[in-house]
XYZ file of C-alpha atoms in Angstrom:
165
model
C 17.542 -5.363 -35.624
C 15.464 -7.215 -32.905
C 12.058 -6.736 -33.848
C 13.018 -6.286 -37.034
C 10.151 -8.381 -38.854
C 7.143 -7.068 -36.298
C 8.410 -3.688 -38.474
C 8.116 -5.246 -41.348
C 5.024 -6.948 -40.033
C 3.711 -3.314 -39.419
C 4.117 -3.050 -43.316
C 2.171 -5.887 -44.072
C -0.623 -4.975 -42.454
C -0.632 -1.281 -43.602
C -3.241 -0.320 -46.159
C -2.478 -0.583 -49.760
C -3.861 3.288 -50.089
C -0.912 4.134 -48.017
C 2.207 4.625 -49.884
C 4.247 3.150 -47.893
C 8.692 3.679 -47.673
C 11.062 1.517 -45.177
C 14.132 2.662 -44.365
C 16.326 -0.486 -42.233
C 19.614 -0.469 -40.210
C 21.896 -1.993 -41.415
C 21.436 -4.561 -39.037
C 18.290 -5.038 -39.969
C 18.776 -5.914 -43.803
C 21.206 -8.524 -42.577
C 18.191 -10.338 -40.531
C 15.032 -9.776 -42.849
C 17.205 -10.204 -45.410
C 17.589 -13.972 -43.981
C 14.077 -14.380 -43.753
C 12.143 -12.041 -47.357
C 13.174 -10.725 -50.198
C 13.006 -6.627 -48.992
C 13.043 -2.783 -51.188
C 14.771 -0.096 -48.979
C 15.254 2.264 -49.168
C 19.333 3.274 -47.909
C 19.622 4.094 -44.948
C 23.402 6.238 -45.406
C 21.417 7.725 -48.172
C 20.323 11.255 -46.823
C 19.599 12.749 -49.864
C 16.996 10.549 -49.899
C 12.863 11.902 -51.250
C 12.017 11.610 -47.298
C 14.459 13.029 -45.916
C 12.824 16.478 -46.891
C 9.794 18.550 -44.929
C 9.084 19.000 -48.846
C 8.854 15.925 -49.271
C 5.482 14.983 -47.716
C 5.463 12.832 -46.123
C 2.463 12.455 -43.029
C 3.576 9.615 -40.769
C 6.524 7.687 -39.519
C 6.942 5.128 -37.637
C 9.900 4.221 -36.166
C 9.363 0.173 -35.069
C 11.598 -0.726 -34.510
C 13.909 1.442 -32.063
C 17.039 1.114 -30.812
C 18.062 3.481 -27.550
C 20.563 4.553 -29.725
C 18.254 5.941 -32.584
C 16.401 7.430 -30.351
C 19.417 9.417 -28.057
C 20.305 10.814 -31.976
C 16.778 12.099 -32.482
C 16.022 13.342 -28.940
C 19.549 14.970 -29.709
C 19.128 16.028 -32.534
C 21.701 14.092 -34.705
C 20.927 13.445 -38.633
C 23.535 11.503 -39.338
C 21.611 8.840 -41.237
C 18.382 8.598 -43.364
C 16.565 7.521 -40.321
C 17.501 10.467 -38.112
C 17.957 12.881 -40.608
C 13.957 11.484 -42.210
C 12.642 11.762 -38.435
C 14.372 15.080 -37.710
C 12.134 16.591 -40.942
C 8.835 15.285 -38.901
C 10.069 17.361 -35.923
C 10.687 20.150 -37.869
C 7.902 19.537 -39.762
C 5.350 18.959 -36.765
C 4.102 16.050 -38.240
C 3.400 12.431 -36.898
C 6.392 10.292 -35.266
C 5.646 7.155 -33.342
C 8.961 5.732 -32.051
C 8.843 1.853 -30.175
C 11.552 1.281 -28.163
C 12.104 -2.329 -28.177
C 14.732 -2.456 -25.298
C 14.104 -2.787 -21.499
C 14.615 -1.702 -18.674
C 14.521 1.395 -19.466
C 17.726 3.570 -17.222
C 17.372 7.077 -16.290
C 19.113 8.216 -20.215
C 16.530 6.178 -21.778
C 14.042 7.471 -20.126
C 15.062 11.283 -20.224
C 15.766 11.054 -23.870
C 11.609 9.518 -24.162
C 10.137 12.398 -22.084
C 12.319 14.214 -24.015
C 10.369 13.723 -27.125
C 7.545 13.425 -26.064
C 7.087 16.687 -24.676
C 8.068 17.456 -29.078
C 4.998 15.973 -29.494
C 6.991 12.567 -31.038
C 4.811 8.928 -29.638
C 6.575 6.974 -27.363
C 4.640 3.673 -28.358
C 6.523 0.411 -26.974
C 5.564 -2.998 -27.814
C 3.666 -3.827 -24.728
C 0.671 -6.239 -24.612
C -2.625 -5.591 -23.768
C -4.182 -8.554 -21.931
C -7.918 -7.619 -22.366
C -7.624 -8.538 -25.955
C -7.952 -11.564 -25.814
C -4.997 -12.479 -27.905
C -4.201 -16.499 -28.138
C -0.913 -16.554 -29.990
C 2.413 -14.832 -30.676
C 1.049 -13.729 -34.012
C -2.446 -11.534 -32.468
C -0.134 -10.277 -29.843
C 1.679 -9.110 -33.082
C -1.647 -7.563 -34.010
C -2.581 -6.110 -31.020
C 0.599 -4.509 -30.960
C 0.331 -3.056 -34.602
C -3.369 -1.740 -34.442
C -2.329 0.047 -31.696
C 0.240 1.637 -33.281
C -1.550 2.411 -37.078
C -4.431 3.932 -34.123
C -1.770 6.574 -32.919
C -0.891 7.659 -36.198
C -4.212 7.477 -38.027
C -5.248 4.998 -39.496
C -7.824 2.730 -38.981
C -7.990 -1.462 -38.926
C -9.254 -4.191 -37.420
C -6.082 -6.008 -35.811
C -8.028 -6.349 -32.159
C -10.036 -7.146 -30.452
C -11.132 -3.917 -28.527
C -12.548 -2.874 -24.981
C -15.745 -3.804 -25.040
C -15.724 -5.928 -28.158
C -13.816 -8.500 -26.430
């Protein structure tokens, strides 16, 4: 749930031409229901269309990603829609981005991230880039989201790029 608003903001900032599917953990639903009115996939519905390789999802971002979810994905535990869909992305060799939100990282966290990275999963925690002249929280969030979009191939102008500062 922590950081769920950043993931929702990423969804809102995606270009309209991108079809978005949102899955929330139960904890994230509680947080967002208090803050926003959101329609989402049920995380317990592992038979949802997005859990099938034949559905044709191009990329998946888990933003934020708890260490519990990251560990399940790293070890092939597909007990909910998020972990099942992530497993499909790995199986289908599609773009999967995980944004771990907790720090500091334990050796177990780092091993799981390394394991996933070796499988082609993008590990992209929400880390600020101080060169882009961020002046407020909105600028900081747009920088992180813009970097995530870059990594999954979504064109954007959400932050000032190096050389354009």
